[in-house]
Coordinates of C-alpha atoms and ligand atoms in Angstrom, one line a residue:
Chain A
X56 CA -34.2 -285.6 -44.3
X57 CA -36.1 -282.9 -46.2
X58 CA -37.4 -279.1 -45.8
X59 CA -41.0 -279.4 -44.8
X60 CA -43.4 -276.6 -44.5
X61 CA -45.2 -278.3 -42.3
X62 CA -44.4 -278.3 -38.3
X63 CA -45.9 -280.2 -35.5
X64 CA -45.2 -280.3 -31.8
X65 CA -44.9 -284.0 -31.5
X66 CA -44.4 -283.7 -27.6
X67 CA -44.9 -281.2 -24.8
X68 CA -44.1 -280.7 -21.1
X69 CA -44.2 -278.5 -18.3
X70 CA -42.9 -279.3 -14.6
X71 CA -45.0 -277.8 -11.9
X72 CA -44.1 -273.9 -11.2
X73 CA -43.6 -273.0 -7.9
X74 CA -40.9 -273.5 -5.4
X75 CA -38.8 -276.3 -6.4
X76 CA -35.8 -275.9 -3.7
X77 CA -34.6 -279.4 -3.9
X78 CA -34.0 -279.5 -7.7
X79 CA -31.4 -277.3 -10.0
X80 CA -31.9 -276.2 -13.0
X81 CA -30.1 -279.1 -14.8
X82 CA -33.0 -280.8 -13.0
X83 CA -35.6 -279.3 -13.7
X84 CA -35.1 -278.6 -17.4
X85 CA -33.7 -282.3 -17.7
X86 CA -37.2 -283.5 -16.3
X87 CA -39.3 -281.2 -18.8
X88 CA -37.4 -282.9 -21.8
X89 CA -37.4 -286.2 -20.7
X90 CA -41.0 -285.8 -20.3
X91 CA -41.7 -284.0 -23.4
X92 CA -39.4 -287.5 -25.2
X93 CA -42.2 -289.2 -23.6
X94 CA -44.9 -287.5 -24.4
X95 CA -44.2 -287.7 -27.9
X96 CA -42.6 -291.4 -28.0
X97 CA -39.3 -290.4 -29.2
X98 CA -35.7 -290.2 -27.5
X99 CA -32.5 -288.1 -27.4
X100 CA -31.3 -290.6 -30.5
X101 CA -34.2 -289.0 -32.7
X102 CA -33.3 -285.4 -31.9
X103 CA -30.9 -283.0 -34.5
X104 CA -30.7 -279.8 -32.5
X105 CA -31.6 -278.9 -29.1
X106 CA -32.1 -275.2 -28.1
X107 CA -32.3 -274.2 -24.8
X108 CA -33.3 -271.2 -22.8
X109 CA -32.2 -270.1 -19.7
X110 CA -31.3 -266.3 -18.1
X111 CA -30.1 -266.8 -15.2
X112 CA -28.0 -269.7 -14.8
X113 CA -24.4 -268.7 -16.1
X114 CA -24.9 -270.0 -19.8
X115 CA -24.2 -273.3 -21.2
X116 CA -27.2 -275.0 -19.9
X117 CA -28.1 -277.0 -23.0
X118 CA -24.4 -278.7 -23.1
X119 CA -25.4 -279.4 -19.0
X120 CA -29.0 -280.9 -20.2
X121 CA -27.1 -283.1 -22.9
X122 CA -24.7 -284.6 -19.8
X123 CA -28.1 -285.1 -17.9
X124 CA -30.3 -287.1 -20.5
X125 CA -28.4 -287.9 -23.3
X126 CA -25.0 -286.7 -25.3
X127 CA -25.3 -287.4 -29.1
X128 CA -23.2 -284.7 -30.5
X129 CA -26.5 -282.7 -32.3
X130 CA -25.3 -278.7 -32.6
X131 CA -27.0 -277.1 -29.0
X132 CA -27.8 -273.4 -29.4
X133 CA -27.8 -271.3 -26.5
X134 CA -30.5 -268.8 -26.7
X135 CA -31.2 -265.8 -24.4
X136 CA -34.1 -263.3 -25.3
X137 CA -35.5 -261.3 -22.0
X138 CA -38.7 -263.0 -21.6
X139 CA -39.0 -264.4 -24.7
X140 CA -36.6 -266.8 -24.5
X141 CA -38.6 -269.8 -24.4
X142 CA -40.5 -269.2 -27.5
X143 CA -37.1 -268.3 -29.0
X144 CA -35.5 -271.7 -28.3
X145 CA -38.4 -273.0 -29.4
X146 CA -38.3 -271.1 -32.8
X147 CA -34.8 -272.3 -33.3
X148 CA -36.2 -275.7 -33.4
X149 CA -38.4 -275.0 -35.6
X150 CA -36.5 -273.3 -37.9
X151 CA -33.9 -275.9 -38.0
X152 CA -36.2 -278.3 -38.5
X153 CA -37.9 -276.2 -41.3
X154 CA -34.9 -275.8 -42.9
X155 CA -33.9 -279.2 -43.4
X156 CA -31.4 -279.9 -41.3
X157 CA -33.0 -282.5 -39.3
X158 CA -36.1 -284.2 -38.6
X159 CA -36.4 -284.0 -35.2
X160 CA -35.5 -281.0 -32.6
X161 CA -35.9 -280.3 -29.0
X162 CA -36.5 -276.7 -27.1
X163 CA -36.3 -276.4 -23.5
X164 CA -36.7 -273.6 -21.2
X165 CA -35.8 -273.7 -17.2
X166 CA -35.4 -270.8 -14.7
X167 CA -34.9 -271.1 -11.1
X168 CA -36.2 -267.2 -9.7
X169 CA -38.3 -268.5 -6.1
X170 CA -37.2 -266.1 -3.9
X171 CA -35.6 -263.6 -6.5
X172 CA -37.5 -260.2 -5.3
X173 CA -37.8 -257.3 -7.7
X174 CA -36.7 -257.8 -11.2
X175 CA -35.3 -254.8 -13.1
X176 CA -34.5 -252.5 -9.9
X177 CA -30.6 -251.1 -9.4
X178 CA -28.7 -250.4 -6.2
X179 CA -27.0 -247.5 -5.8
X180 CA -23.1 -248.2 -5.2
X181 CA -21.8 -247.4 -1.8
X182 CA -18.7 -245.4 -2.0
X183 CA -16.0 -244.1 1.0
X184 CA -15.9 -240.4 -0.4
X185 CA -18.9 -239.5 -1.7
X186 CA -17.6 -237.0 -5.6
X187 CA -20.5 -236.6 -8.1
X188 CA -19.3 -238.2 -10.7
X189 CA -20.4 -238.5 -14.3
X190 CA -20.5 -242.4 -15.7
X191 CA -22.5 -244.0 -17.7
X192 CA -24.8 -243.4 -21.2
X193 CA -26.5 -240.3 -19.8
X194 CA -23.5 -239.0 -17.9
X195 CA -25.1 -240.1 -14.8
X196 CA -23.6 -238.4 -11.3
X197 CA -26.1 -240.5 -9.4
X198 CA -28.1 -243.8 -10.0
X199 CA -31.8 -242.5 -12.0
X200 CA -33.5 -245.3 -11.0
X201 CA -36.2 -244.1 -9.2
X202 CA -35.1 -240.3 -9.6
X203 CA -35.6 -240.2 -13.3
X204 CA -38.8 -242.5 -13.2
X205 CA -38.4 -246.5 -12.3
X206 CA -36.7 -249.4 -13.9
X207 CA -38.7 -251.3 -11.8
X208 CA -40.5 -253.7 -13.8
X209 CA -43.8 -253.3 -11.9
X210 CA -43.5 -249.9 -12.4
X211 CA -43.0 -250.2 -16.2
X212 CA -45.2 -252.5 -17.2
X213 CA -48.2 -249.9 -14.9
X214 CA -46.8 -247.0 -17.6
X215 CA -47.8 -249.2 -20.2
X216 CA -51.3 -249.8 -19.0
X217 CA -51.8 -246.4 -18.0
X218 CA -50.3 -245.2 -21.5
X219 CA -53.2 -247.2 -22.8
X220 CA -56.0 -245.7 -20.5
X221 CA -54.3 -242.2 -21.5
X222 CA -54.6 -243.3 -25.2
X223 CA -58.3 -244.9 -24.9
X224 CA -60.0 -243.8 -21.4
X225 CA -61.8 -246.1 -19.4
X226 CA -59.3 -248.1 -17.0
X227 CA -58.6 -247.7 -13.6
X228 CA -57.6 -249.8 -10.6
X229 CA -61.1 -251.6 -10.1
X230 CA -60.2 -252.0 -13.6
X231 CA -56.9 -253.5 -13.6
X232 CA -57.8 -255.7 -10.6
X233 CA -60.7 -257.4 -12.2
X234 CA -58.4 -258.6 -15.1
X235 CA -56.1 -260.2 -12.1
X236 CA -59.4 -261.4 -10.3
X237 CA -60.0 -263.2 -13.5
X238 CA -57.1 -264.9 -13.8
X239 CA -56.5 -266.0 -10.3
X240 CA -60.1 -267.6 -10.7
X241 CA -59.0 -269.5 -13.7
X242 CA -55.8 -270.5 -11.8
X243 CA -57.9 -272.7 -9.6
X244 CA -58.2 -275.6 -12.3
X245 CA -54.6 -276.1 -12.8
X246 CA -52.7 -278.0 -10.2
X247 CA -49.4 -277.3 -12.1
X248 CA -49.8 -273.5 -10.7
X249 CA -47.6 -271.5 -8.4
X250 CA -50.5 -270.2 -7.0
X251 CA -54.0 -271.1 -7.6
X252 CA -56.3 -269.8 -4.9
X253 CA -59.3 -267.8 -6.0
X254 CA -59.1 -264.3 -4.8
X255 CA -61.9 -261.5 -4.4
X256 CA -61.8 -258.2 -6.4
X257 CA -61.3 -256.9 -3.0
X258 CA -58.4 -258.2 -2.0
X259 CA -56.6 -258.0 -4.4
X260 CA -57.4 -254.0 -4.4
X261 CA -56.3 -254.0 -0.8
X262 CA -53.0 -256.2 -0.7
X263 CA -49.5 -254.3 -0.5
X264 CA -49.1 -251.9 -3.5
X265 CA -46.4 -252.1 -5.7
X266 CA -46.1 -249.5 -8.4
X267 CA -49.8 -248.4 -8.3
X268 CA -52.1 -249.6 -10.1
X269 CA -50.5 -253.2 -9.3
X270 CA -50.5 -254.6 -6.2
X271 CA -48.7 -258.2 -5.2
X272 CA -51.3 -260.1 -6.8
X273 CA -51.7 -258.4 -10.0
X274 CA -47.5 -259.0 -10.6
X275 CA -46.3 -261.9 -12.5
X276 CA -45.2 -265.0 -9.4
X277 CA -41.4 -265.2 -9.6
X278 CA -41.1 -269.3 -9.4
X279 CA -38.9 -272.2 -10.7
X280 CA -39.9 -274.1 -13.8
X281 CA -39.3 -275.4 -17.3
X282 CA -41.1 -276.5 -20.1
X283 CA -39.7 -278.8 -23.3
X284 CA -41.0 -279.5 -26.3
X285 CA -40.1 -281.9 -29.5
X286 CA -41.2 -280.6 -32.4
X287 CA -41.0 -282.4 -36.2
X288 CA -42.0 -282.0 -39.5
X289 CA -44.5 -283.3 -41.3
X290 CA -42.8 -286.1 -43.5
X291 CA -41.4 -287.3 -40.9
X292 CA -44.6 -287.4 -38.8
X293 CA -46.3 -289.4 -41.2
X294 CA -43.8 -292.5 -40.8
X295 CA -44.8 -292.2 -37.0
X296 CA -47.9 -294.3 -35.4
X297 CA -51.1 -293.4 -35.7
X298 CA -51.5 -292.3 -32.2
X299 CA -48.3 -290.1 -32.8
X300 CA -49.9 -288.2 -35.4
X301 CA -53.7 -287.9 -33.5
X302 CA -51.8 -286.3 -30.7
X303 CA -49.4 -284.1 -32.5
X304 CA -50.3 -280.2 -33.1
X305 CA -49.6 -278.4 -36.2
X306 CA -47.7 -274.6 -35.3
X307 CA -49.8 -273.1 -38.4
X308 CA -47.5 -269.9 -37.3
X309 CA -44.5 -269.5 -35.4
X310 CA -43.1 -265.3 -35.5
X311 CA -40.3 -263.5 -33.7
X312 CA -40.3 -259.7 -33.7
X313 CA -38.6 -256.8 -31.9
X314 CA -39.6 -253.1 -31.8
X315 CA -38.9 -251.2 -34.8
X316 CA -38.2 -247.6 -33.9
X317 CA -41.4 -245.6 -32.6
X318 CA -41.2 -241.9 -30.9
X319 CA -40.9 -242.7 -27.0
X320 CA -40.3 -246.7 -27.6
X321 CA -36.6 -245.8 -25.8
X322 CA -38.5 -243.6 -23.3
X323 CA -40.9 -246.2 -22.2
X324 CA -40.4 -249.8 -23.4
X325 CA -43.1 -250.2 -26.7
X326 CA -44.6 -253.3 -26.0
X327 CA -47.5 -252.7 -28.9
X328 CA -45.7 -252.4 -32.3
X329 CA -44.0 -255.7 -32.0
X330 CA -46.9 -257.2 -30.3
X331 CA -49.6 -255.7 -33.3
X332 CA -46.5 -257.0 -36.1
X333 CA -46.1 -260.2 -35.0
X334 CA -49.8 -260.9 -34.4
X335 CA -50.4 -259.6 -38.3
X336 CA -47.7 -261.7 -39.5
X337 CA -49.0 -265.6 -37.6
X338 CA -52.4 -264.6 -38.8
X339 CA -51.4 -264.0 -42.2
X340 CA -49.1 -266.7 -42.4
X341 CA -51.3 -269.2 -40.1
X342 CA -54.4 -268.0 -42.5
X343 CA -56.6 -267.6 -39.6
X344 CA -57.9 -264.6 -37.8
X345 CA -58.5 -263.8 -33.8
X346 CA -62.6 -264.8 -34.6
X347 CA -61.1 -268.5 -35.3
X348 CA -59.3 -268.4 -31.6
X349 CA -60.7 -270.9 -29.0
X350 CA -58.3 -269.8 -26.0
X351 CA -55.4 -267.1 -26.1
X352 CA -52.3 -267.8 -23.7
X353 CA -51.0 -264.0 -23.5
X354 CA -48.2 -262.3 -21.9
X355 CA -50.0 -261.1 -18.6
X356 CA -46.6 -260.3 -17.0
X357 CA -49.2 -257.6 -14.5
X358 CA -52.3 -257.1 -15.0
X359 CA -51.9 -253.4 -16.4
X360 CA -50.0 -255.8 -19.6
X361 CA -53.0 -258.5 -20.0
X362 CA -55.4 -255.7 -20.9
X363 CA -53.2 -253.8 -24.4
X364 CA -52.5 -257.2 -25.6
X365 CA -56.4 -257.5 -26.0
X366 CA -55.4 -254.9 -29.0
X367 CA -52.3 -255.8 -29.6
X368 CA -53.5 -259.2 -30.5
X369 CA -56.6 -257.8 -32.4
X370 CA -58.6 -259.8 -30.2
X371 CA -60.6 -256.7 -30.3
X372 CA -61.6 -253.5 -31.8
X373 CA -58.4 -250.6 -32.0
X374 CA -59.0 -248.8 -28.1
X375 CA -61.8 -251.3 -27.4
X376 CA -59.8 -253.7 -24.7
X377 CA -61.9 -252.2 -21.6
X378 CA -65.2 -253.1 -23.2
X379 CA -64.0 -256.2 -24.4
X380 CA -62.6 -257.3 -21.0
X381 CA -66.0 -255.9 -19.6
X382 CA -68.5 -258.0 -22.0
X383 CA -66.7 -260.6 -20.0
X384 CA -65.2 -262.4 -23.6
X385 CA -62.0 -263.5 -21.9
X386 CA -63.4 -265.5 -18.8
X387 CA -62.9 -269.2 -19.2
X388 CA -66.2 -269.4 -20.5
X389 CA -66.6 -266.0 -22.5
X390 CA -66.2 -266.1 -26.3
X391 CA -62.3 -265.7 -26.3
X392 CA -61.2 -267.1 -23.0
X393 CA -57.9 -265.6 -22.1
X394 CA -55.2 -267.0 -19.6
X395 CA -57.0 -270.3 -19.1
X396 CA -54.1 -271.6 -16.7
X397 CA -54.2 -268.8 -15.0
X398 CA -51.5 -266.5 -16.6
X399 CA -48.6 -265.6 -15.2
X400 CA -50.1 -263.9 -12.3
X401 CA -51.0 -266.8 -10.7
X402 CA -49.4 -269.9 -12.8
X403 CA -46.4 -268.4 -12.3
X404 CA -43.5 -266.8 -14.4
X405 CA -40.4 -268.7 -14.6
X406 CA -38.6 -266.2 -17.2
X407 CA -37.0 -268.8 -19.5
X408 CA -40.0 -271.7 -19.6
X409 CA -42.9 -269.0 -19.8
X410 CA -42.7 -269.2 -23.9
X411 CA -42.9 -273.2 -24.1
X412 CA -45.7 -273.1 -20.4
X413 CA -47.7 -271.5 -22.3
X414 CA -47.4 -273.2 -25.8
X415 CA -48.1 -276.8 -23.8
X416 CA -51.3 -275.2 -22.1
X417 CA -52.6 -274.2 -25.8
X418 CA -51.6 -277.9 -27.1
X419 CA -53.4 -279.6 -23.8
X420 CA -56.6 -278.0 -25.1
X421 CA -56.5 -278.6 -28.7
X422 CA -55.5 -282.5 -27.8
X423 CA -58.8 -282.4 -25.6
X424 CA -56.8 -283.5 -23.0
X425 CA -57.1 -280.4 -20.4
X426 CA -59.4 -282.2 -18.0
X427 CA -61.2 -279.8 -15.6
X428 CA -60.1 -276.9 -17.1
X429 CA -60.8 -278.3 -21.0
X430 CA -62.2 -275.5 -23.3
X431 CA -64.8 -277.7 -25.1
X432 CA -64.0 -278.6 -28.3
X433 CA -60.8 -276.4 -29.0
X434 CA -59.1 -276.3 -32.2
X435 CA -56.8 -273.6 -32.7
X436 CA -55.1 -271.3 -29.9
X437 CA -52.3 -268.6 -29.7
X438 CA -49.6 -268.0 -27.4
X439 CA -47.4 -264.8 -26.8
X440 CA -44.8 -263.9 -25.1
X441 CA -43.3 -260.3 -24.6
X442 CA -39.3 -259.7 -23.7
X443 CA -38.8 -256.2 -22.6
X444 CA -36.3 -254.4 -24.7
X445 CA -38.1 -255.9 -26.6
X446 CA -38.9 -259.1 -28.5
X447 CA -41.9 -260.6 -29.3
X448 CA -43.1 -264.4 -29.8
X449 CA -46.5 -265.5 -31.0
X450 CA -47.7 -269.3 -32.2
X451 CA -50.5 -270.1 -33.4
X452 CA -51.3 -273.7 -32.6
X453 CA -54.1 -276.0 -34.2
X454 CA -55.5 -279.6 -33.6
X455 CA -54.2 -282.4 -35.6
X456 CA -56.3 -283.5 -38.4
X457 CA -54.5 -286.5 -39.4
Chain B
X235 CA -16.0 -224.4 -5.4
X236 CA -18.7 -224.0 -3.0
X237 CA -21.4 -222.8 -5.6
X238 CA -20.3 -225.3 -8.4
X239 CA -23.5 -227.5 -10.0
X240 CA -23.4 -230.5 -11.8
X241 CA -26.3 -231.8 -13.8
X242 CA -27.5 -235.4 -12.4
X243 CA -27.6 -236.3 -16.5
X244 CA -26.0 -234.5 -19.1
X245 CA -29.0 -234.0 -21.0
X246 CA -30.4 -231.5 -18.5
X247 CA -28.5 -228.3 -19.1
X248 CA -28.2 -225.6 -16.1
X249 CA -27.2 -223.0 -18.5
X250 CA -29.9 -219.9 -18.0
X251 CA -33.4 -221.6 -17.5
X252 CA -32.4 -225.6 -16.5
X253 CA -34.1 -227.4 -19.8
X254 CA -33.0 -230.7 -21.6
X255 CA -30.8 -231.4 -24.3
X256 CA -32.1 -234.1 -26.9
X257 CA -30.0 -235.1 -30.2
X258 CA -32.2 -235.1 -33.3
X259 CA -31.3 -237.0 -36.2
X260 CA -30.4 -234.2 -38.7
X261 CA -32.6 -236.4 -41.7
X262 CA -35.7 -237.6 -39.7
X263 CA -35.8 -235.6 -36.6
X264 CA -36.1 -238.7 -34.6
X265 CA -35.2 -237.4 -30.9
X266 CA -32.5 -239.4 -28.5
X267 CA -31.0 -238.9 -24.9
X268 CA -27.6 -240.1 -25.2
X269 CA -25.6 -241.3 -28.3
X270 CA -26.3 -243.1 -31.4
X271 CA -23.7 -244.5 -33.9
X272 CA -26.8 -244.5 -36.4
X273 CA -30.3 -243.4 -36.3
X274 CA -32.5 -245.9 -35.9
X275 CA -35.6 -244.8 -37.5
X276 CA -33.6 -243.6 -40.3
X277 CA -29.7 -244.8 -40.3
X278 CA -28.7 -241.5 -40.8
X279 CA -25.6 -240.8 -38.9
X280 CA -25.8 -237.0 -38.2
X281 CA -27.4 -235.7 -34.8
X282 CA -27.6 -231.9 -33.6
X283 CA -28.7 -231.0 -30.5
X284 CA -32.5 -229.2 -29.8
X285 CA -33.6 -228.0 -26.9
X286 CA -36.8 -229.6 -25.6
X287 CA -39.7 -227.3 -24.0
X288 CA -40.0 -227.2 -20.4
X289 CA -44.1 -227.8 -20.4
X290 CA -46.1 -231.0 -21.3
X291 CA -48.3 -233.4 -20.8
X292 CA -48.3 -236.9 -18.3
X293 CA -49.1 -239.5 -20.7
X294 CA -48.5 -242.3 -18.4
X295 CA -47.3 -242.5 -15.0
X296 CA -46.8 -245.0 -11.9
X297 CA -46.4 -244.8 -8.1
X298 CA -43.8 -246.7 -7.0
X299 CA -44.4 -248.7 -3.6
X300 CA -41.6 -251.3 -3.9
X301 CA -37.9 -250.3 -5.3
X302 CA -34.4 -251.7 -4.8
X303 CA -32.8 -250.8 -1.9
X304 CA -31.7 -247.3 -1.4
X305 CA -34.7 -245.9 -3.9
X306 CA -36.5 -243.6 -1.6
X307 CA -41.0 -244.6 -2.0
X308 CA -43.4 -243.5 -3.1
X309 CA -42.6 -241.4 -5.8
X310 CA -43.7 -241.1 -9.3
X311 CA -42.4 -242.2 -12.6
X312 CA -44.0 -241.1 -15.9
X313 CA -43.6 -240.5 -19.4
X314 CA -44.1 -236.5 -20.3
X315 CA -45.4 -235.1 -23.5
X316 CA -43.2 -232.5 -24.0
X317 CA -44.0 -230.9 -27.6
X318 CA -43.9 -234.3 -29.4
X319 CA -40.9 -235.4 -27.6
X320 CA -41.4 -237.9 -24.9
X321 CA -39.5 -237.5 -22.1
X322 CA -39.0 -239.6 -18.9
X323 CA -39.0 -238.5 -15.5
X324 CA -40.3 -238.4 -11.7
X325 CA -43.4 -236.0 -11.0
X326 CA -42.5 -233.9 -8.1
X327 CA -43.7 -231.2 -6.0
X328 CA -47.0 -233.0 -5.7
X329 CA -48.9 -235.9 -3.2
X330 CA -47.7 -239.3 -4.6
X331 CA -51.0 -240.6 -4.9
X332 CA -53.8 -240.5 -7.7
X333 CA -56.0 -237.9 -6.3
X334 CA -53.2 -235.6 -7.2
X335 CA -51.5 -237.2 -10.5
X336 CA -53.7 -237.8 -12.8
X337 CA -53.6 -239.0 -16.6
X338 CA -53.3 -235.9 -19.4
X339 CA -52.4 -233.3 -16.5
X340 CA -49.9 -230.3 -17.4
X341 CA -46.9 -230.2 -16.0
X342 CA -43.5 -228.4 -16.0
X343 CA -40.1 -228.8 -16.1
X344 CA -38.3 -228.3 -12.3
X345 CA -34.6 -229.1 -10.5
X346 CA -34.4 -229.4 -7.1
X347 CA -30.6 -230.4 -5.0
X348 CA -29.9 -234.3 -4.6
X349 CA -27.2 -232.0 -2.3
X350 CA -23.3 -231.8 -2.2
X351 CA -20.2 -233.9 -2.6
X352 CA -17.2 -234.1 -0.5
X353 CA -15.7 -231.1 -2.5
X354 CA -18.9 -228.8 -2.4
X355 CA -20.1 -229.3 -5.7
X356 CA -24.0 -229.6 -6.1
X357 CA -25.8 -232.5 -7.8
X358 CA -29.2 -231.0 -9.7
X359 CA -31.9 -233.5 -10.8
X360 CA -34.9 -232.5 -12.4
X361 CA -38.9 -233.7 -12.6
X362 CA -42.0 -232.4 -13.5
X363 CA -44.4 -230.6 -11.4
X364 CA -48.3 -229.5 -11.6
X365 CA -48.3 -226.9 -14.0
Ligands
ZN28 ZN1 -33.3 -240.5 -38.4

């Protein structure tokens, strides 16, 4: 074993989002890693961590996974980041691995939310006598939610694209909708989708409203998934077959961040900071820039969040993200295609597998191996995730040379 | 006891004109709602309470179509400019639709009732109307 600079995804997997009603999570996630093993031609034996991600399960998933496809007695970390918590398990692979303490790591992330509803909303407690009471932070007599604006995450994540068109002019819900319109047409190449129907500018406008200016389709698609991936570093790589090291994908950048304090960024979650920091840091530390981009995998949790992150990312000008998506640059064949699979609007957002789902669509382009829906000739992509409260992933990921 | 009030959040003070209480950070002037142990834009650790102006601007807002269960829709959520400080809450005394909210309008600070409890006392909320 030795610290290696150098990190490469040696193998990748996601399951099919959607409904999986027959499977539990120990299932699901168990099947991402024992294809991402696969994939990369390794076993559990070869592996000196495993991180795994997962919200809503009760904890203790990784120790479950180990029971379910092999128990070696390698340290498991637990991770749990909001969103995020994908590229977070996957970080703490890395960064194992970077430091020397193994070869060889695993991250997994699996959620099981078909059928969950609303994220983000509270109930209001029914009590026999009904005392205004004070509880709570804010001294609460009442529940706010939805008396002192929403908690909704539909609702929250519409502030933050409106907060932009306040900042900037030029959206609206036309607006908005053509940015979902977009993705749900680039959904229609990849069968591993919730959802992948093609749907008209129109009705998207006119299905049911949620927090205005998203409607149904323009939300993220609660679904069951998981996504795995083995990652290893670059000695080690180079004792591995040739085909090993054709297929394998350098991380040229792998960066966590959280909101540092901002006016209002406790008033209305600050998704930009931390986006705009971590995006500097993987370009300064991947030595690349957003020109060198062949496909971006973005954070598109509603379609009001898709169109900041165009900024964010610095995938345009500072307040230019509604002429950029208008010149048409982020359509599958525009000159920064965005959301290839189809985002999570339409692929789907499983919380916890979201962070390595979109790492394995930016690695099935750079391998050339994306069939229908290959961006020709890829070499280098970028994935982010955004946690609300907040925390930040972005990787940059690049085609092997070796 | 009939006529007692009780502010929905204890930042929103019903002494004389209703306003809001925020706690600035005594070293950068960095604005909360509730309690910090330490400031964190600054980590200074002593607060002292302003009073924030009752008329700003809607920097952002939302109508709500969907909520948990008991959350009466539509309404609307926004973000206020209020001076510098940004402030959250409902616009009120308006149509909940985007002929009548619009981005960058002026609004004010307002309470209505959310009614009384079992012992009389009055629960006052607050939002922002068209100013
Ligand atoms: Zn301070």
């Amino acid at each position: 074993m030795s610290a290696s600079d150098d990190i490469w995804i040696l193998g990748i997997n996601m399951t099919k989002f959607g409904k999986h009603p027959d499977k539990d999570i120990v299932d699901l996630g168990a099947e991402a890693m024992m294809a991402a093993l696969a994939d990369g031609g390794v076993t559990m034996g070869d592996m000196g961590i495993l991180a795994a991600g997962n919200l809503m399960g009760g904890g203790g998933v990784g120790q479950q996974l180990q029971k379910q496809v092999g128990q070696t007695g390698i340290p498991v970390y637990n991770v749990s980041n909001a969103c995020a918590t994908g590229a977070t398990a996957l970080r703490t692979a890395i960064m194992a691995v970077k430091a020397g303490e193994c070869d060889m790591g695993i991250a997994v992330g699996v959620e099981k939310l078909a059928g969950a509803g609303l994220l983000g909303g509270g109930g209001t407690p029914k009590k026999d006598e009904k005392v205004w009471e004070p509880s709570g932070r804010f001294g609460a007599v009442a529940n706010p939610d939805g008396v002192i604006g929403t908690n909704t995450m539909p609702g929250v994540f519409a502030q933050i694209g409106m907060e932009y068109g306040h900042k900037y002019g030029g959206t609206s819900f036309e607006l908005f909708a053509k940015i979902s319109e977009k993705n749900h047409s680039h959904s229609t190449l990849n069968p591993l989708a919730a959802y992948s129907k093609e749907m008209s500018l129109e009705q998207i406008m006119g299905d049911m409203m949620i927090a205005y200016p998203n409607t149904r389709p323009m939300c993220s698609a609660n679904c069951d998934g998981a996504a795995a991936a083995v990652v290893v570093n670059g000695a080690k790589l180079r004792t591995l077959s040739k085909e090993q090291q054709r297929r394998a994908v350098k991380v040229r950048a792998s960066v966590l961040t959280t909101d540092p304090w901002e006016e209002a960024c406790q008033v209305l979650p600050d998704v930009n900071t931390l986006t705009k920091n971590a995006s500097a840091q993987a370009y300064e530390s991947a030595g690349v820039g957003p020109d060198d981009l062949d496909l971006v995998e973005l954070h598109d949790c509603f379609a009001t969040a898709e169109l900041v992150h165009y900024d964010n990312l610095r995938l345009c000008e500072e307040g230019g993200a509604v002429d950029f998506f208008e010149s048409g640059a982020t359509w599958r064949n525009g000159a920064t295609p965005v959301n290839v699979s189809g985002g999570l609007q339409s692929k789907g957002h499983p919380i916890s597998a979201t962070g390595i789902a979109n790492i394995w669509e930016v690695c099935h382009h750079v391998r050339g191996e994306a069939g229908d829906r290959q961006i020709e000739g890829a070499q280098v992509g970028l994935a982010h995730v955004i946690g609300l409260g907040s925390a930040c992933g972005v990787h940059i990921l690049e085609k092997s040379g070796l | 006891m009939a006529d007692t009030k009780i502010p929905l959040v204890d930042y929103l003070s019903l002494d004389g004109e209703p306003h809001l209480i925020a706690q600035e950070c005594t070293s950068c002037g960095a604005k909360y709602f509730d309690r910090r142990n330490a400031c964190a834009g600054c980590f200074a650790t002593e607060f002292s309470p302003v009073e924030v102006g009752r008329e700003g601007v809607l920097t952002s807002f939302t109508i709500v179509a969907f909520a948990a269960p008991g959350v009466k829709v539509p309404f609307v959520a926004g973000v206020v400019d209020c001076g510098g400080i940004s402030v959250r809450g409902n616009v009120i005394n308006t149509e909940p639709d985007p002929d009548h909210v619009k981005l960058g309008m002026p609004v004010r600070l307002a309470t209505y009732s959310m009614g009384a409890d079992d012992h009389g006392t009055e629960a006052i909320a607050f939002g922002f109307e068209p100013a």
